[in-house]
mmCIF file of N, CA, C and O in Angstrom:
data_model
loop_
_atom_site.group_PDB
_atom_site.id
_atom_site.type_symbol
_atom_site.label_atom_id
_atom_site.label_comp_id
_atom_site.label_asym_id
_atom_site.label_seq_id
_atom_site.Cartn_x
_atom_site.Cartn_y
_atom_site.Cartn_z
ATOM 1 N N MET A 1 94.359 86.680 81.260
ATOM 2 C CA MET A 1 93.482 86.281 82.337
ATOM 3 C C MET A 1 92.910 87.508 83.065
ATOM 4 O O MET A 1 91.783 87.482 83.510
ATOM 5 N N ARG A 2 93.716 88.560 83.151
ATOM 6 C CA ARG A 2 93.249 89.773 83.828
ATOM 7 C C ARG A 2 92.078 90.403 83.080
ATOM 8 O O ARG A 2 91.156 90.928 83.704
ATOM 9 N N LEU A 3 92.090 90.329 81.759
ATOM 10 C CA LEU A 3 90.989 90.886 80.961
ATOM 11 C C LEU A 3 89.681 90.172 81.280
ATOM 12 O O LEU A 3 88.635 90.812 81.401
ATOM 13 N N ILE A 4 89.737 88.864 81.429
ATOM 14 C CA ILE A 4 88.534 88.104 81.744
ATOM 15 C C ILE A 4 87.971 88.527 83.097
ATOM 16 O O ILE A 4 86.763 88.749 83.236
ATOM 17 N N TRP A 5 88.840 88.669 84.109
ATOM 18 C CA TRP A 5 88.385 89.113 85.430
ATOM 19 C C TRP A 5 87.818 90.522 85.369
ATOM 20 O O TRP A 5 86.823 90.826 86.022
ATOM 21 N N THR A 6 88.438 91.385 84.587
ATOM 22 C CA THR A 6 87.939 92.751 84.446
ATOM 23 C C THR A 6 86.542 92.746 83.836
ATOM 24 O O THR A 6 85.654 93.483 84.294
ATOM 25 N N LEU A 7 86.322 91.935 82.814
ATOM 26 C CA LEU A 7 85.003 91.857 82.188
ATOM 27 C C LEU A 7 83.967 91.276 83.141
ATOM 28 O O LEU A 7 82.822 91.753 83.201
ATOM 29 N N ILE A 8 84.348 90.264 83.905
ATOM 30 C CA ILE A 8 83.417 89.653 84.861
ATOM 31 C C ILE A 8 83.039 90.655 85.950
ATOM 32 O O ILE A 8 81.851 90.821 86.271
ATOM 33 N N VAL A 9 84.026 91.330 86.515
ATOM 34 C CA VAL A 9 83.746 92.317 87.565
ATOM 35 C C VAL A 9 82.938 93.482 86.986
ATOM 36 O O VAL A 9 82.016 93.984 87.632
ATOM 37 N N GLY A 10 83.253 93.913 85.766
ATOM 38 C CA GLY A 10 82.477 94.965 85.110
ATOM 39 C C GLY A 10 81.020 94.564 84.932
ATOM 40 O O GLY A 10 80.109 95.364 85.149
ATOM 41 N N ALA A 11 80.783 93.304 84.551
ATOM 42 C CA ALA A 11 79.411 92.814 84.393
ATOM 43 C C ALA A 11 78.675 92.805 85.724
ATOM 44 O O ALA A 11 77.496 93.182 85.802
ATOM 45 N N ILE A 12 79.366 92.399 86.775
ATOM 46 C CA ILE A 12 78.734 92.364 88.100
ATOM 47 C C ILE A 12 78.411 93.776 88.575
ATOM 48 O O ILE A 12 77.315 94.034 89.092
ATOM 49 N N ILE A 13 79.347 94.704 88.386
ATOM 50 C CA ILE A 13 79.107 96.093 88.777
ATOM 51 C C ILE A 13 77.926 96.672 88.000
ATOM 52 O O ILE A 13 77.053 97.330 88.563
ATOM 53 N N GLY A 14 77.875 96.417 86.696
ATOM 54 C CA GLY A 14 76.757 96.889 85.883
ATOM 55 C C GLY A 14 75.434 96.272 86.297
ATOM 56 O O GLY A 14 74.402 96.948 86.340
ATOM 57 N N ALA A 15 75.444 94.987 86.640
ATOM 58 C CA ALA A 15 74.225 94.318 87.081
ATOM 59 C C ALA A 15 73.744 94.875 88.424
ATOM 60 O O ALA A 15 72.540 95.070 88.633
ATOM 61 N N ILE A 16 74.678 95.143 89.321
ATOM 62 C CA ILE A 16 74.318 95.736 90.620
ATOM 63 C C ILE A 16 73.717 97.121 90.418
ATOM 64 O O ILE A 16 72.695 97.464 91.014
ATOM 65 N N ALA A 17 74.335 97.918 89.558
ATOM 66 C CA ALA A 17 73.816 99.268 89.286
ATOM 67 C C ALA A 17 72.424 99.200 88.665
ATOM 68 O O ALA A 17 71.536 99.971 89.035
ATOM 69 N N GLY A 18 72.216 98.265 87.745
ATOM 70 C CA GLY A 18 70.899 98.106 87.138
ATOM 71 C C GLY A 18 69.859 97.656 88.142
ATOM 72 O O GLY A 18 68.714 98.103 88.105
ATOM 73 N N ALA A 19 70.248 96.777 89.058
ATOM 74 C CA ALA A 19 69.313 96.296 90.083
ATOM 75 C C ALA A 19 68.955 97.409 91.068
ATOM 76 O O ALA A 19 67.798 97.535 91.470
ATOM 77 N N ILE A 20 69.936 98.219 91.440
ATOM 78 C CA ILE A 20 69.679 99.309 92.388
ATOM 79 C C ILE A 20 68.764 100.361 91.775
ATOM 80 O O ILE A 20 67.882 100.894 92.436
ATOM 81 N N THR A 21 68.945 100.647 90.504
ATOM 82 C CA THR A 21 68.138 101.680 89.844
ATOM 83 C C THR A 21 66.836 101.134 89.263
ATOM 84 O O THR A 21 66.038 101.907 88.741
ATOM 85 N N ASN A 22 66.628 99.834 89.316
ATOM 86 C CA ASN A 22 65.464 99.173 88.706
ATOM 87 C C ASN A 22 65.381 99.423 87.204
ATOM 88 O O ASN A 22 64.304 99.436 86.630
ATOM 89 N N ARG A 23 66.511 99.635 86.567
ATOM 90 C CA ARG A 23 66.536 99.862 85.122
ATOM 91 C C ARG A 23 67.436 98.839 84.417
ATOM 92 O O ARG A 23 67.763 99.002 83.267
ATOM 93 N N GLY A 24 67.804 97.804 85.111
ATOM 94 C CA GLY A 24 68.729 96.846 84.542
ATOM 95 C C GLY A 24 68.087 95.628 83.923
ATOM 96 O O GLY A 24 68.759 94.808 83.318
ATOM 97 N N ALA A 25 66.775 95.487 84.052
ATOM 98 C CA ALA A 25 66.107 94.298 83.538
ATOM 99 C C ALA A 25 66.209 94.202 82.016
ATOM 100 O O ALA A 25 66.363 93.120 81.465
ATOM 101 N N ALA A 26 66.146 95.324 81.340
ATOM 102 C CA ALA A 26 66.204 95.323 79.885
ATOM 103 C C ALA A 26 67.636 95.281 79.349
ATOM 104 O O ALA A 26 67.839 95.049 78.171
ATOM 105 N N MET A 27 68.596 95.504 80.231
ATOM 106 C CA MET A 27 69.998 95.508 79.805
ATOM 107 C C MET A 27 70.496 94.077 79.689
ATOM 108 O O MET A 27 70.241 93.252 80.540
ATOM 109 N N GLY A 28 71.222 93.784 78.635
ATOM 110 C CA GLY A 28 71.846 92.476 78.497
ATOM 111 C C GLY A 28 73.213 92.474 79.158
ATOM 112 O O GLY A 28 73.647 93.463 79.751
ATOM 113 N N TRP A 29 73.897 91.350 79.046
ATOM 114 C CA TRP A 29 75.212 91.238 79.677
ATOM 115 C C TRP A 29 76.228 92.183 79.058
ATOM 116 O O TRP A 29 77.088 92.715 79.750
ATOM 117 N N ILE A 30 76.132 92.402 77.747
ATOM 118 C CA ILE A 30 77.072 93.326 77.092
ATOM 119 C C ILE A 30 76.869 94.733 77.644
ATOM 120 O O ILE A 30 77.831 95.429 77.978
ATOM 121 N N ALA A 31 75.619 95.150 77.779
ATOM 122 C CA ALA A 31 75.335 96.476 78.336
ATOM 123 C C ALA A 31 75.772 96.560 79.796
ATOM 124 O O ALA A 31 76.263 97.603 80.237
ATOM 125 N N ASN A 32 75.617 95.470 80.547
ATOM 126 C CA ASN A 32 76.076 95.462 81.935
ATOM 127 C C ASN A 32 77.589 95.609 82.011
ATOM 128 O O ASN A 32 78.103 96.332 82.862
ATOM 129 N N ILE A 33 78.303 94.917 81.127
ATOM 130 C CA ILE A 33 79.766 95.025 81.111
ATOM 131 C C ILE A 33 80.182 96.452 80.777
ATOM 132 O O ILE A 33 81.037 97.039 81.449
ATOM 133 N N VAL A 34 79.567 97.023 79.749
ATOM 134 C CA VAL A 34 79.905 98.395 79.339
ATOM 135 C C VAL A 34 79.577 99.378 80.461
ATOM 136 O O VAL A 34 80.394 100.241 80.807
ATOM 137 N N ALA A 35 78.382 99.238 81.065
ATOM 138 C CA ALA A 35 77.995 100.131 82.164
ATOM 139 C C ALA A 35 78.943 99.969 83.343
ATOM 140 O O ALA A 35 79.318 100.951 83.987
ATOM 141 N N GLY A 36 79.340 98.751 83.637
ATOM 142 C CA GLY A 36 80.256 98.510 84.748
ATOM 143 C C GLY A 36 81.637 99.090 84.510
ATOM 144 O O GLY A 36 82.222 99.720 85.395
ATOM 145 N N LEU A 37 82.167 98.910 83.305
ATOM 146 C CA LEU A 37 83.512 99.416 83.006
ATOM 147 C C LEU A 37 83.542 100.934 82.928
ATOM 148 O O LEU A 37 84.418 101.581 83.518
ATOM 149 N N ILE A 38 82.578 101.517 82.224
ATOM 150 C CA ILE A 38 82.533 102.980 82.135
ATOM 151 C C ILE A 38 82.174 103.581 83.488
ATOM 152 O O ILE A 38 82.735 104.596 83.897
ATOM 153 N N GLY A 39 81.249 102.933 84.203
ATOM 154 C CA GLY A 39 80.890 103.392 85.540
ATOM 155 C C GLY A 39 82.062 103.348 86.503
ATOM 156 O O GLY A 39 82.242 104.233 87.333
ATOM 157 N N ALA A 40 82.896 102.306 86.390
ATOM 158 C CA ALA A 40 84.096 102.220 87.230
ATOM 159 C C ALA A 40 85.040 103.372 86.923
ATOM 160 O O ALA A 40 85.609 103.983 87.834
ATOM 161 N N TRP A 41 85.176 103.677 85.664
ATOM 162 C CA TRP A 41 86.057 104.777 85.265
ATOM 163 C C TRP A 41 85.524 106.107 85.801
ATOM 164 O O TRP A 41 86.274 106.915 86.360
ATOM 165 N N ILE A 42 84.216 106.324 85.659
ATOM 166 C CA ILE A 42 83.598 107.558 86.156
ATOM 167 C C ILE A 42 83.700 107.639 87.680
ATOM 168 O O ILE A 42 84.111 108.654 88.236
ATOM 169 N N GLY A 43 83.314 106.566 88.349
ATOM 170 C CA GLY A 43 83.313 106.559 89.805
ATOM 171 C C GLY A 43 84.691 106.756 90.405
ATOM 172 O O GLY A 43 84.869 107.524 91.356
ATOM 173 N N GLN A 44 85.694 106.087 89.845
ATOM 174 C CA GLN A 44 87.045 106.234 90.367
ATOM 175 C C GLN A 44 87.619 107.597 90.017
ATOM 176 O O GLN A 44 88.420 108.147 90.774
ATOM 177 N N GLY A 45 87.196 108.167 88.905
ATOM 178 C CA GLY A 45 87.644 109.506 88.547
ATOM 179 C C GLY A 45 87.073 110.565 89.478
ATOM 180 O O GLY A 45 87.752 111.520 89.846
ATOM 181 N N LEU A 46 85.818 110.379 89.864
ATOM 182 C CA LEU A 46 85.168 111.355 90.738
ATOM 183 C C LEU A 46 85.465 111.127 92.211
ATOM 184 O O LEU A 46 85.639 112.081 92.968
ATOM 185 N N LEU A 47 85.509 109.868 92.631
ATOM 186 C CA LEU A 47 85.580 109.552 94.055
ATOM 187 C C LEU A 47 86.914 108.958 94.508
ATOM 188 O O LEU A 47 87.124 108.782 95.706
ATOM 189 N N GLY A 48 87.758 108.600 93.583
ATOM 190 C CA GLY A 48 89.039 107.995 93.957
ATOM 191 C C GLY A 48 88.948 106.480 94.040
ATOM 192 O O GLY A 48 87.965 105.876 93.639
ATOM 193 N N THR A 49 89.978 105.877 94.586
ATOM 194 C CA THR A 49 90.064 104.416 94.630
ATOM 195 C C THR A 49 90.068 103.897 96.056
ATOM 196 O O THR A 49 90.925 103.137 96.459
ATOM 197 N N TRP A 50 89.101 104.297 96.850
ATOM 198 C CA TRP A 50 89.010 103.850 98.228
ATOM 199 C C TRP A 50 88.090 102.636 98.314
ATOM 200 O O TRP A 50 87.319 102.353 97.413
ATOM 201 N N GLY A 51 88.165 101.936 99.393
ATOM 202 C CA GLY A 51 87.315 100.769 99.610
ATOM 203 C C GLY A 51 87.926 99.514 99.020
ATOM 204 O O GLY A 51 89.039 99.522 98.494
ATOM 205 N N PRO A 52 87.183 98.421 99.096
ATOM 206 C CA PRO A 52 87.703 97.156 98.577
ATOM 207 C C PRO A 52 87.897 97.217 97.067
ATOM 208 O O PRO A 52 87.165 97.906 96.358
ATOM 209 N N SER A 53 88.880 96.480 96.601
ATOM 210 C CA SER A 53 89.228 96.489 95.184
ATOM 211 C C SER A 53 89.238 95.063 94.644
ATOM 212 O O SER A 53 89.652 94.132 95.334
ATOM 213 N N LEU A 54 88.764 94.905 93.421
ATOM 214 C CA LEU A 54 88.763 93.612 92.759
ATOM 215 C C LEU A 54 89.039 93.831 91.281
ATOM 216 O O LEU A 54 88.417 94.701 90.663
ATOM 217 N N ALA A 55 89.979 93.095 90.740
ATOM 218 C CA ALA A 55 90.366 93.195 89.329
ATOM 219 C C ALA A 55 90.792 94.616 88.964
ATOM 220 O O ALA A 55 90.525 95.099 87.876
ATOM 221 N N GLY A 56 91.424 95.299 89.897
ATOM 222 C CA GLY A 56 91.917 96.641 89.640
ATOM 223 C C GLY A 56 90.865 97.731 89.734
ATOM 224 O O GLY A 56 91.128 98.873 89.370
ATOM 225 N N MET A 57 89.658 97.397 90.184
ATOM 226 C CA MET A 57 88.589 98.378 90.295
ATOM 227 C C MET A 57 88.165 98.510 91.756
ATOM 228 O O MET A 57 87.888 97.504 92.410
ATOM 229 N N ALA A 58 88.103 99.742 92.234
ATOM 230 C CA ALA A 58 87.574 99.995 93.574
ATOM 231 C C ALA A 58 86.066 99.807 93.508
ATOM 232 O O ALA A 58 85.387 100.494 92.744
ATOM 233 N N LEU A 59 85.535 98.886 94.263
ATOM 234 C CA LEU A 59 84.149 98.460 94.078
ATOM 235 C C LEU A 59 83.107 99.528 94.410
ATOM 236 O O LEU A 59 82.184 99.747 93.625
ATOM 237 N N ILE A 60 83.242 100.189 95.530
ATOM 238 C CA ILE A 60 82.211 101.151 95.943
ATOM 239 C C ILE A 60 82.149 102.355 94.993
ATOM 240 O O ILE A 60 81.065 102.685 94.491
ATOM 241 N N PRO A 61 83.277 103.023 94.691
ATOM 242 C CA PRO A 61 83.200 104.108 93.716
ATOM 243 C C PRO A 61 82.744 103.630 92.334
ATOM 244 O O PRO A 61 82.033 104.347 91.626
ATOM 245 N N SER A 62 83.107 102.410 91.963
ATOM 246 C CA SER A 62 82.707 101.877 90.664
ATOM 247 C C SER A 62 81.206 101.666 90.591
ATOM 248 O O SER A 62 80.569 101.985 89.580
ATOM 249 N N ILE A 63 80.626 101.133 91.649
ATOM 250 C CA ILE A 63 79.172 100.928 91.670
ATOM 251 C C ILE A 63 78.445 102.269 91.644
ATOM 252 O O ILE A 63 77.465 102.433 90.913
ATOM 253 N N ILE A 64 78.936 103.236 92.405
ATOM 254 C CA ILE A 64 78.323 104.570 92.402
ATOM 255 C C ILE A 64 78.420 105.194 91.008
ATOM 256 O O ILE A 64 77.452 105.771 90.505
ATOM 257 N N GLY A 65 79.565 105.084 90.369
ATOM 258 C CA GLY A 65 79.732 105.600 89.012
ATOM 259 C C GLY A 65 78.816 104.911 88.022
ATOM 260 O O GLY A 65 78.235 105.548 87.140
ATOM 261 N N ALA A 66 78.647 103.591 88.159
ATOM 262 C CA ALA A 66 77.761 102.858 87.255
ATOM 263 C C ALA A 66 76.302 103.256 87.474
ATOM 264 O O ALA A 66 75.533 103.351 86.519
ATOM 265 N N ILE A 67 75.923 103.505 88.721
ATOM 266 C CA ILE A 67 74.562 103.973 89.010
ATOM 267 C C ILE A 67 74.322 105.317 88.341
ATOM 268 O O ILE A 67 73.283 105.533 87.701
ATOM 269 N N ILE A 68 75.280 106.225 88.464
ATOM 270 C CA ILE A 68 75.169 107.539 87.816
ATOM 271 C C ILE A 68 75.020 107.366 86.309
ATOM 272 O O ILE A 68 74.157 107.984 85.680
ATOM 273 N N LEU A 69 75.839 106.504 85.726
ATOM 274 C CA LEU A 69 75.791 106.275 84.275
ATOM 275 C C LEU A 69 74.449 105.689 83.853
ATOM 276 O O LEU A 69 73.852 106.157 82.871
ATOM 277 N N VAL A 70 73.954 104.685 84.551
ATOM 278 C CA VAL A 70 72.683 104.056 84.199
ATOM 279 C C VAL A 70 71.542 105.070 84.286
ATOM 280 O O VAL A 70 70.675 105.115 83.410
ATOM 281 N N LEU A 71 71.540 105.903 85.323
ATOM 282 C CA LEU A 71 70.489 106.909 85.460
ATOM 283 C C LEU A 71 70.534 107.928 84.327
ATOM 284 O O LEU A 71 69.497 108.282 83.755
ATOM 285 N N ILE A 72 71.730 108.395 83.994
ATOM 286 C CA ILE A 72 71.861 109.384 82.918
ATOM 287 C C ILE A 72 71.439 108.789 81.581
ATOM 288 O O ILE A 72 70.678 109.401 80.824
ATOM 289 N N VAL A 73 71.902 107.583 81.279
ATOM 290 C CA VAL A 73 71.551 106.945 80.004
ATOM 291 C C VAL A 73 70.048 106.676 79.934
ATOM 292 O O VAL A 73 69.423 106.909 78.890
ATOM 293 N N SER A 74 69.441 106.232 81.024
ATOM 294 C CA SER A 74 68.009 105.961 80.986
ATOM 295 C C SER A 74 67.198 107.245 80.815
ATOM 296 O O SER A 74 66.170 107.241 80.154
ATOM 297 N N LEU A 75 67.665 108.346 81.407
ATOM 298 C CA LEU A 75 66.972 109.624 81.193
ATOM 299 C C LEU A 75 67.079 110.078 79.744
ATOM 300 O O LEU A 75 66.090 110.526 79.156
ATOM 301 N N VAL A 76 68.261 109.953 79.158
ATOM 302 C CA VAL A 76 68.454 110.358 77.761
ATOM 303 C C VAL A 76 67.641 109.481 76.826
ATOM 304 O O VAL A 76 66.946 109.983 75.930
ATOM 305 N N VAL A 77 67.686 108.185 77.024
ATOM 306 C CA VAL A 77 66.933 107.266 76.161
ATOM 307 C C VAL A 77 65.437 107.493 76.343
ATOM 308 O O VAL A 77 64.682 107.443 75.364
ATOM 309 N N GLY A 78 64.990 107.761 77.555
ATOM 310 C CA GLY A 78 63.582 108.049 77.803
ATOM 311 C C GLY A 78 63.110 109.287 77.082
ATOM 312 O O GLY A 78 62.019 109.316 76.526
ATOM 313 N N ARG A 79 63.928 110.309 77.084
ATOM 314 C CA ARG A 79 63.550 111.556 76.391
ATOM 315 C C ARG A 79 63.565 111.375 74.887
ATOM 316 O O ARG A 79 62.710 111.921 74.184
ATOM 317 N N ILE A 80 64.509 110.607 74.359
ATOM 318 C CA ILE A 80 64.570 110.383 72.919
ATOM 319 C C ILE A 80 63.374 109.540 72.464
ATOM 320 O O ILE A 80 62.784 109.820 71.421
ATOM 321 N N SER A 81 63.002 108.535 73.246
ATOM 322 C CA SER A 81 61.895 107.664 72.847
ATOM 323 C C SER A 81 60.549 108.369 72.940
ATOM 324 O O SER A 81 59.583 107.951 72.291
ATOM 325 N N LYS A 82 60.427 109.423 73.736
ATOM 326 C CA LYS A 82 59.165 110.166 73.852
ATOM 327 C C LYS A 82 58.939 111.120 72.689
ATOM 328 O O LYS A 82 57.838 111.584 72.480
ATOM 329 N N LYS A 83 60.001 111.415 71.934
ATOM 330 C CA LYS A 83 59.858 112.360 70.813
ATOM 331 C C LYS A 83 59.260 111.709 69.605
ATOM 332 O O LYS A 83 59.124 110.653 69.321
#
C-alpha cells in the first residue's frame, strides 16, 4: 500500500513541477511520476527533509527538486531537438 501512495504523491509532485515550469503539458503520468520521485530524491538530498511530509517525502524540497529536474531535462531535450 505504501508503494501506491508513493507513486501517487510522486505523480502529484511531478504534475506541480510541470505546471510551475509550464513544461508539464507534454508530460504523461509516467513522466510525472518519474519526475516527482527523482525530484523528491534530488530535493531532499540538497535541501533536507523539512516542511510537511506525505508518503515519506518532504513536500516542499521535493517540489523544488522536481522543478530543477524538469528545467534541466527540458533544456537538454531542447538542445538535442535543435541539432
